[in-house]
Short mmCIF file of C-alpha atoms in Angstrom, two decimals:
data_model
loop_
_atom_site.label_atom_id
_atom_site.label_comp_id
_atom_site.label_asym_id
_atom_site.label_seq_id
_atom_site.Cartn_x
_atom_site.Cartn_y
_atom_site.Cartn_z
CA MET A 24 58.91 -16.89 21.38
CA ASN A 25 56.09 -18.98 19.98
CA GLU A 26 53.29 -17.24 21.91
CA VAL A 27 50.15 -16.38 19.97
CA ILE A 28 49.68 -12.62 19.70
CA GLN A 29 46.11 -11.38 19.13
CA HIS A 30 45.41 -7.86 17.92
CA ILE A 31 41.92 -6.40 18.36
CA HIS A 32 41.01 -3.38 16.26
CA TRP A 33 37.85 -1.40 17.07
CA ILE A 34 35.95 -0.58 13.92
CA ASN A 35 33.36 2.17 13.68
CA HIS A 36 30.72 0.96 11.26
CA GLY A 37 28.73 4.18 11.28
CA VAL A 38 25.14 4.56 10.13
CA ALA A 39 25.38 3.00 6.69
CA LEU A 40 21.67 3.28 5.85
CA GLY A 41 20.59 6.85 6.42
CA TYR A 42 17.54 9.08 6.30
CA LEU A 43 16.64 8.32 2.68
CA ILE A 44 16.02 4.67 3.56
CA ALA A 45 14.09 5.77 6.64
CA CYS A 46 11.94 7.96 4.35
CA TYR A 47 11.42 4.97 2.07
CA LEU A 48 10.17 2.83 4.99
CA PHE A 49 7.94 5.63 6.26
CA PHE A 50 6.28 6.49 2.95
CA PHE A 51 5.92 2.83 2.02
CA SER A 52 4.09 2.07 5.29
CA LEU A 53 2.08 5.29 4.95
CA ALA A 54 0.82 4.36 1.49
CA GLU A 55 -0.02 0.78 2.48
CA GLY A 56 -1.77 1.86 5.68
CA THR A 57 -3.78 4.57 3.90
CA HIS A 58 -5.10 2.11 1.35
CA ILE A 59 -6.00 -0.47 4.01
CA VAL A 60 -7.87 2.08 6.15
CA SER A 61 -9.65 3.45 3.08
CA HIS A 62 -10.78 -0.02 1.99
CA LEU A 63 -11.86 -1.12 5.47
CA SER A 64 -13.80 2.12 5.90
CA TRP A 65 -15.65 1.49 2.64
CA LEU A 66 -16.54 -2.02 3.79
CA TYR A 67 -17.88 -0.51 7.04
CA TYR A 68 -19.90 2.37 5.55
CA ARG A 69 -20.79 1.06 2.05
CA GLN A 70 -22.34 4.40 1.06
CA ASP A 71 -21.84 6.32 -2.16
CA ASN A 72 -21.04 9.57 -0.37
CA TYR A 73 -17.96 7.90 1.16
CA ARG A 74 -16.50 7.29 -2.31
CA PRO A 75 -14.62 10.65 -2.55
CA LEU A 76 -12.60 9.61 0.51
CA GLU A 77 -12.01 6.16 -0.98
CA LYS A 78 -10.60 7.83 -4.09
CA VAL A 79 -8.16 9.76 -1.90
CA GLY A 80 -7.13 6.50 -0.24
CA SER A 81 -6.50 4.77 -3.58
CA PHE A 82 -5.00 7.32 -5.94
CA LEU A 83 -2.68 9.12 -3.54
CA PRO A 84 -1.00 5.93 -2.25
CA PHE A 85 -0.47 5.03 -5.91
CA ILE A 86 1.42 8.31 -6.42
CA ILE A 87 3.48 7.75 -3.26
CA LEU A 88 4.56 4.27 -4.34
CA CYS A 89 5.45 5.52 -7.81
CA LEU A 90 7.92 7.96 -6.24
CA VAL A 91 9.01 6.12 -3.11
CA SER A 92 11.64 4.03 -4.89
CA LEU A 93 13.51 7.24 -5.71
CA PHE A 94 14.67 7.30 -2.10
CA LEU A 95 16.36 3.94 -2.60
CA VAL A 96 17.81 4.84 -6.00
CA ALA A 97 19.26 8.10 -4.69
CA ASP A 98 20.85 6.32 -1.73
CA LEU A 99 22.72 3.87 -3.96
CA GLY A 100 26.33 4.54 -4.74
CA HIS A 101 25.50 3.66 -8.36
CA PRO A 102 21.86 4.57 -9.12
CA GLU A 103 22.18 3.12 -12.63
CA ARG A 104 22.36 -0.35 -11.07
CA ALA A 105 18.92 -0.03 -9.47
CA MET A 106 17.27 -2.17 -12.15
CA THR A 107 19.64 -5.06 -11.47
CA MET A 108 17.02 -6.58 -9.17
CA ALA A 109 14.60 -6.83 -12.08
CA TYR A 110 16.74 -9.17 -14.18
CA HIS A 111 19.26 -10.59 -11.71
CA TRP A 112 17.04 -12.25 -9.12
CA ASN A 113 18.47 -13.32 -5.76
CA TRP A 114 16.01 -15.53 -3.90
CA THR A 115 18.03 -15.33 -0.68
CA ALA A 116 18.00 -11.51 -0.42
CA PRO A 117 14.96 -10.20 1.48
CA VAL A 118 15.49 -6.70 0.07
CA ALA A 119 15.09 -8.00 -3.50
CA TYR A 120 11.49 -9.01 -2.81
CA GLY A 121 10.63 -5.37 -2.25
CA PHE A 122 10.98 -4.58 -5.97
CA TYR A 123 8.11 -6.91 -6.83
CA VAL A 124 6.01 -6.07 -3.77
CA VAL A 125 6.11 -2.38 -4.67
CA LEU A 126 5.48 -3.13 -8.36
CA LEU A 127 2.42 -5.29 -7.65
CA CYS A 128 1.08 -2.69 -5.23
CA ILE A 129 1.45 0.05 -7.85
CA ILE A 130 -0.35 -2.03 -10.49
CA SER A 131 -3.24 -2.99 -8.20
CA TYR A 132 -3.60 0.58 -6.85
CA ALA A 133 -3.65 1.96 -10.40
CA PHE A 134 -6.45 -0.32 -11.55
CA HIS A 135 -8.47 0.21 -8.37
CA ALA A 136 -8.18 4.01 -8.65
CA TYR A 137 -9.01 3.86 -12.38
CA TYR A 138 -12.31 2.04 -11.84
CA LEU A 139 -13.21 4.38 -8.98
CA PHE A 140 -12.76 7.47 -11.16
CA LEU A 141 -14.10 5.93 -14.40
CA PRO A 142 -17.85 6.69 -14.03
CA GLU A 143 -17.28 10.37 -13.25
CA MET A 144 -14.70 10.70 -16.03
CA ILE A 145 -17.10 9.24 -18.61
CA VAL A 146 -19.95 11.55 -17.61
CA LYS A 147 -17.69 14.61 -17.61
CA ALA A 148 -16.18 13.59 -20.97
CA ARG A 149 -19.67 13.57 -22.51
CA THR A 150 -20.28 17.17 -21.43
CA GLY A 151 -17.43 18.48 -23.60
CA LYS A 152 -16.50 21.07 -20.95
CA GLY A 153 -13.27 21.77 -19.10
CA LEU A 154 -11.05 18.70 -19.05
CA ALA A 155 -13.42 16.62 -21.17
CA GLY A 156 -10.65 15.79 -23.65
CA LEU A 157 -8.41 14.39 -20.91
CA TYR A 158 -11.27 12.37 -19.44
CA ARG A 159 -12.14 11.01 -22.89
CA LEU A 160 -8.53 9.91 -23.36
CA LEU A 161 -8.42 8.19 -19.97
CA ALA A 162 -11.87 6.63 -20.15
CA GLY A 163 -11.64 5.31 -23.71
CA LYS A 164 -15.13 4.26 -24.83
CA LEU A 165 -17.82 6.71 -23.67
CA GLU A 166 -20.56 4.51 -22.25
CA THR A 167 -24.18 5.55 -21.87
CA GLY A 168 -26.07 6.10 -18.63
CA ASN A 169 -25.32 8.00 -15.44
CA THR A 170 -22.54 7.30 -12.98
CA ASP A 171 -24.58 4.71 -11.09
CA ASP A 172 -25.26 2.76 -14.30
CA ILE A 173 -21.61 2.86 -15.37
CA ARG A 174 -20.36 1.96 -11.90
CA GLY A 175 -22.77 -0.99 -11.81
CA ARG A 176 -21.31 -2.38 -15.05
CA HIS A 177 -17.77 -2.20 -13.68
CA HIS A 178 -18.57 -3.11 -10.09
CA ALA A 179 -17.04 -6.60 -10.27
CA LYS A 180 -13.78 -5.31 -11.74
CA GLU A 181 -13.54 -2.48 -9.24
CA ARG A 182 -14.12 -4.83 -6.29
CA PHE A 183 -11.60 -7.35 -7.66
CA TRP A 184 -8.87 -4.74 -7.81
CA ALA A 185 -9.94 -3.33 -4.45
CA ASN A 186 -9.49 -6.74 -2.83
CA ALA A 187 -6.26 -7.39 -4.72
CA SER A 188 -4.82 -4.03 -3.72
CA VAL A 189 -5.71 -4.32 -0.04
CA THR A 190 -4.20 -7.81 -0.02
CA MET A 191 -0.98 -6.42 -1.48
CA SER A 192 -1.06 -3.61 1.10
CA ILE A 193 -1.16 -6.13 3.94
CA VAL A 194 1.62 -8.13 2.28
CA GLY A 195 3.62 -4.90 1.94
CA LEU A 196 3.43 -4.05 5.64
CA ILE A 197 4.34 -7.61 6.59
CA TYR A 198 7.23 -7.47 4.13
CA LEU A 199 8.64 -4.30 5.72
CA GLY A 200 8.71 -5.92 9.15
CA PHE A 201 10.07 -9.18 7.78
CA MET A 202 12.80 -7.42 5.80
CA LEU A 203 14.02 -5.38 8.75
CA SER A 204 13.90 -8.33 11.15
CA SER A 205 16.10 -10.37 8.79
CA PHE A 206 19.16 -8.24 9.71
CA LYS A 207 20.43 -10.55 12.44
CA GLY A 208 23.38 -8.32 13.28
CA ARG A 209 21.11 -5.50 14.42
CA VAL A 210 19.60 -6.18 17.85
CA ALA A 211 17.00 -3.44 17.46
CA TRP A 212 15.62 -4.97 14.26
CA ASN A 213 15.99 -8.71 14.73
CA SER A 214 12.52 -9.23 16.20
CA ALA A 215 9.16 -10.49 14.96
CA VAL A 216 7.61 -7.44 16.64
CA MET A 217 8.86 -5.42 13.63
CA ILE A 218 5.90 -6.70 11.63
CA PHE A 219 3.41 -5.42 14.19
CA ILE A 220 5.22 -2.10 14.51
CA PHE A 221 4.83 -1.44 10.79
CA ILE A 222 1.21 -2.62 10.76
CA SER A 223 0.24 -0.43 13.74
CA GLN A 224 2.10 2.60 12.39
CA GLY A 225 0.72 2.02 8.91
CA LEU A 226 -2.88 1.97 10.17
CA SER A 227 -2.46 5.05 12.39
CA THR A 228 -0.71 7.10 9.71
CA GLY A 229 -3.20 5.83 7.13
CA ALA A 230 -6.14 7.16 9.13
CA ALA A 231 -4.29 10.43 9.78
CA PHE A 232 -3.38 10.77 6.12
CA LEU A 233 -7.00 10.29 5.00
CA ILE A 234 -8.18 12.89 7.50
CA LEU A 235 -5.49 15.40 6.57
CA PHE A 236 -5.74 15.23 2.81
CA SER A 237 -9.50 14.75 2.65
CA GLN A 238 -9.87 18.03 4.52
CA ILE A 239 -7.33 19.66 2.20
CA LYS A 240 -9.37 18.31 -0.73
CA ASN A 241 -12.50 19.93 0.67
CA ILE A 242 -10.68 23.25 1.15
CA ILE A 243 -9.11 23.57 -2.31
CA GLY A 244 -11.68 21.48 -4.22
CA SER A 245 -15.28 22.30 -5.05
CA PRO A 246 -17.55 19.87 -3.18
CA SER A 247 -21.09 20.96 -2.45
CA ALA A 248 -22.13 21.92 1.06
CA THR A 249 -24.10 18.68 1.26
CA ASP A 250 -21.08 16.60 0.28
CA VAL A 251 -18.91 18.36 2.86
CA ALA A 252 -21.49 17.76 5.58
CA GLU A 253 -21.78 14.07 4.68
CA GLN A 254 -18.00 13.61 4.61
CA GLU A 255 -17.69 15.23 8.05
CA THR A 256 -19.38 12.13 9.47
CA TYR A 257 -16.77 9.86 7.92
CA LEU A 258 -13.86 12.09 8.94
CA SER A 259 -15.13 12.05 12.51
CA GLY A 260 -15.27 8.25 12.31
CA LEU A 261 -11.72 8.14 10.95
CA ALA A 262 -10.60 10.31 13.88
CA ARG A 263 -12.16 7.77 16.22
CA PHE A 264 -10.31 4.99 14.41
CA LEU A 265 -7.10 7.03 14.71
CA LYS A 266 -7.56 7.23 18.48
CA TYR A 267 -7.66 3.45 18.82
CA ALA A 268 -4.88 2.93 16.26
CA LEU A 269 -2.63 5.19 18.35
CA LEU A 270 -3.48 3.16 21.43
CA VAL A 271 -2.56 -0.07 19.63
CA GLN A 272 0.65 1.53 18.37
CA ALA A 273 1.62 2.49 21.94
CA ILE A 274 0.93 -1.07 23.15
CA VAL A 275 3.03 -2.59 20.35
CA TRP A 276 5.94 -0.30 21.20
CA GLY A 277 5.55 -1.24 24.86
CA VAL A 278 5.74 -4.93 23.95
CA TYR A 279 8.78 -4.20 21.78
CA LEU A 280 10.65 -2.46 24.60
CA LEU A 281 9.66 -5.22 27.04
CA GLN A 282 10.98 -7.84 24.63
CA LEU A 283 14.28 -5.96 24.27
CA HIS A 284 14.70 -6.19 28.05
CA PHE A 285 15.03 -9.98 27.77
CA VAL A 286 17.41 -10.27 24.81
CA GLY A 287 20.62 -9.55 26.67
CA GLN A 288 23.03 -6.66 26.88
CA GLY A 289 22.31 -5.45 23.35
CA GLY A 290 18.58 -5.16 24.03
CA LYS A 291 19.20 -3.18 27.20
CA ALA A 292 21.52 -0.90 25.24
CA ILE A 293 18.75 -0.16 22.71
CA ILE A 294 16.34 0.60 25.56
CA TYR A 295 18.89 3.03 26.99
CA LEU A 296 19.46 4.51 23.51
CA LEU A 297 15.75 5.33 23.17
CA LEU A 298 14.75 6.20 26.72
CA SER A 299 17.73 8.15 28.01
CA GLY A 300 20.50 7.92 25.39
CA PRO A 301 21.27 9.69 22.10
CA ARG A 302 17.75 9.23 20.68
CA SER A 303 15.85 10.03 23.88
CA SER A 304 14.79 13.58 22.95
CA GLN A 305 13.42 12.42 19.58
CA PHE A 306 11.74 9.45 21.27
CA TRP A 307 10.02 11.27 24.15
CA MET A 308 9.30 14.64 22.55
CA LEU A 309 8.55 13.80 18.92
CA GLN A 310 7.51 10.15 18.82
CA ILE A 311 5.67 9.90 22.15
CA ALA A 312 4.48 13.44 23.01
CA VAL A 313 3.79 14.74 19.50
CA GLY A 314 3.03 11.46 17.73
CA LEU A 315 0.99 9.63 20.37
CA VAL A 316 -0.10 11.72 23.35
CA ILE A 317 -1.21 14.92 21.59
CA PRO A 318 -3.30 13.27 18.81
CA PHE A 319 -4.78 10.77 21.29
CA VAL A 320 -5.86 13.57 23.64
CA LEU A 321 -7.22 15.68 20.77
CA THR A 322 -9.33 12.81 19.38
CA PHE A 323 -10.34 11.31 22.73
CA ALA A 324 -13.57 13.34 23.07
CA LYS A 325 -16.30 13.54 20.46
CA ALA A 326 -16.02 17.35 20.38
CA GLY A 327 -12.41 17.09 19.23
CA ARG A 328 -13.21 14.48 16.57
CA SER A 329 -16.02 16.68 15.23
CA SER A 330 -13.83 19.77 14.88
CA GLY A 331 -12.07 20.07 11.54
CA GLY A 332 -9.23 22.14 12.96
CA ILE A 333 -8.54 19.80 15.87
CA ARG A 334 -8.70 16.76 13.57
CA PHE A 335 -6.22 18.41 11.22
CA ILE A 336 -3.72 19.11 14.02
CA ALA A 337 -4.13 15.60 15.45
CA ALA A 338 -3.59 13.99 12.04
CA ALA A 339 -0.50 16.10 11.27
CA ALA A 340 0.97 15.34 14.71
CA ALA A 341 0.34 11.59 14.30
CA ILE A 342 2.10 11.54 10.92
CA LEU A 343 5.08 13.53 12.23
CA GLY A 344 5.40 11.28 15.27
CA ALA A 345 5.20 8.13 13.13
CA PHE A 346 8.00 9.43 10.94
CA PHE A 347 10.27 9.87 13.95
CA GLY A 348 9.17 6.45 15.19
CA ILE A 349 10.61 4.96 11.99
CA VAL A 350 13.72 7.14 12.25
CA ASN A 351 14.32 6.20 15.89
CA LEU A 352 13.95 2.54 15.06
CA PHE A 353 15.92 2.53 11.83
CA ILE A 354 18.66 5.09 12.50
CA GLY A 355 18.81 4.28 16.21
CA GLY A 356 19.14 0.58 15.45
CA GLN A 357 22.39 1.30 13.59
CA MET A 358 23.85 3.45 16.37
CA LEU A 359 24.43 0.47 18.65
CA PRO A 360 28.19 -0.22 18.44
CA MET A 361 29.07 -3.66 17.08
CA THR A 362 32.83 -3.71 17.73
CA SER A 363 33.53 -0.65 19.90
CA HIS A 364 32.32 1.04 23.07
CA GLN A 365 31.04 4.29 21.56
CA TRP A 366 27.74 5.06 19.88
CA GLU A 367 27.95 5.13 16.11
CA LYS A 368 27.60 8.61 14.65
CA VAL A 369 24.97 9.69 12.12
CA PRO A 370 26.97 11.36 9.33
CA PRO A 371 25.64 14.69 8.06
CA ASP A 372 24.36 14.31 4.52
CA PRO A 373 22.66 17.58 3.48
CA GLU A 374 22.42 16.59 -0.19
CA LYS A 375 20.37 13.46 0.53
CA ILE A 376 18.21 15.25 3.09
CA THR A 377 17.54 18.00 0.54
CA PHE A 378 16.62 15.34 -2.00
CA ALA A 379 14.17 13.78 0.49
CA VAL A 380 12.55 17.19 1.09
CA ILE A 381 12.23 17.77 -2.67
CA ILE A 382 10.56 14.39 -3.26
CA THR A 383 8.20 14.97 -0.33
CA ALA A 384 7.29 18.39 -1.74
CA LEU A 385 6.78 16.82 -5.18
CA ILE A 386 4.38 14.26 -3.70
CA LEU A 387 2.44 17.08 -2.02
CA VAL A 388 2.27 19.13 -5.24
CA ILE A 389 0.97 16.15 -7.22
CA PHE A 390 -1.68 15.61 -4.54
CA LEU A 391 -2.85 19.21 -4.77
CA VAL A 392 -2.84 19.25 -8.58
CA SER A 393 -4.81 16.00 -8.71
CA TYR A 394 -7.62 17.65 -6.71
CA LYS A 395 -8.00 20.18 -9.51
CA ILE A 396 -7.88 17.63 -12.34
CA LEU A 397 -9.51 14.37 -11.26
CA PRO A 398 -13.23 14.11 -10.39
CA TYR A 399 -13.04 13.17 -6.71
CA GLU A 400 -16.58 14.26 -5.87
CA ASN A 401 -19.78 12.46 -6.81
CA ILE A 402 -21.51 14.23 -9.70
CA GLN A 403 -25.04 12.82 -9.70
CA SER A 404 -26.32 16.38 -9.54
CA GLU A 405 -24.63 17.16 -12.87
CA GLU A 406 -26.35 14.35 -14.73
CA VAL A 407 -29.78 15.95 -14.94
#
């Protein structure tokens, strides 16, 4: 009569953090990686005709980070509480640090992009043509001299913000891995390898993003034939960097899967989930075949790296595969059952997916409009 009776109830937790958060992680790492690759490429080339590509790698990540927080806000049950993190600080919550990491990245990107565009804006403002009024408003005081003279006066400020922004980009990628690995209840995330996954994916998508949108810039913009020919050299070099970044990404994922093999039953379940379970088709077809194999093969030979069309396809495939890499890791990591024997289900949420598509389209539109407004190309020829 006094026996202890124990009742066990299986609870389906479901996928609480859905595709909007996965989009946030992807675009955050994309922006950080793009800026890092852009800055490292400038340090390698150090030539003025590379600057149009550096502008792409500074201004466009700034736009992404300005909009990326909308994914988080939309995913909240109460979006109006999003600003709580700004005035109610919780030092023990890893997610709370993201508010300030993103904010500092946005500020540093904005100043870096401003000083990159400033010389061309001043010269164009003095001409009184086209968008001269807008350039005058943005530039403030109209200095004398050509773009080289103006850039020389602001060189120290531009390099300061360049170094500050690339430092924040590195911190941002480390933060993403650190934040995800802090969820101790999720076997797929609770690993230091998360940091290296985000760094490797950030660098590969960053190189792909620069290739993709620099070529779009050259198609819809108005660079001279000489500028296009000079930038082809850099785009070919970025394609070569992409090839090695994809190789590093594959190695990091291999280490991640190997590490899961030694963390017990949960780790083996995640391996099964990815390799032959519910996420296997997305893993093998989209992440591996489309995201790694195809772009690596296309950029392996010099002929492929020198072809604009092949580079474009390789870059688009790498970005698509990286997105599904984040989805497989983030969504798949929540599908491992915690208190039952069945895989957790991903609930259909068409409204949030539609919102993610709209924000992505908005980012793309802003990119395209910026090519028509901002002076991406060098304009020494206009200063005569």
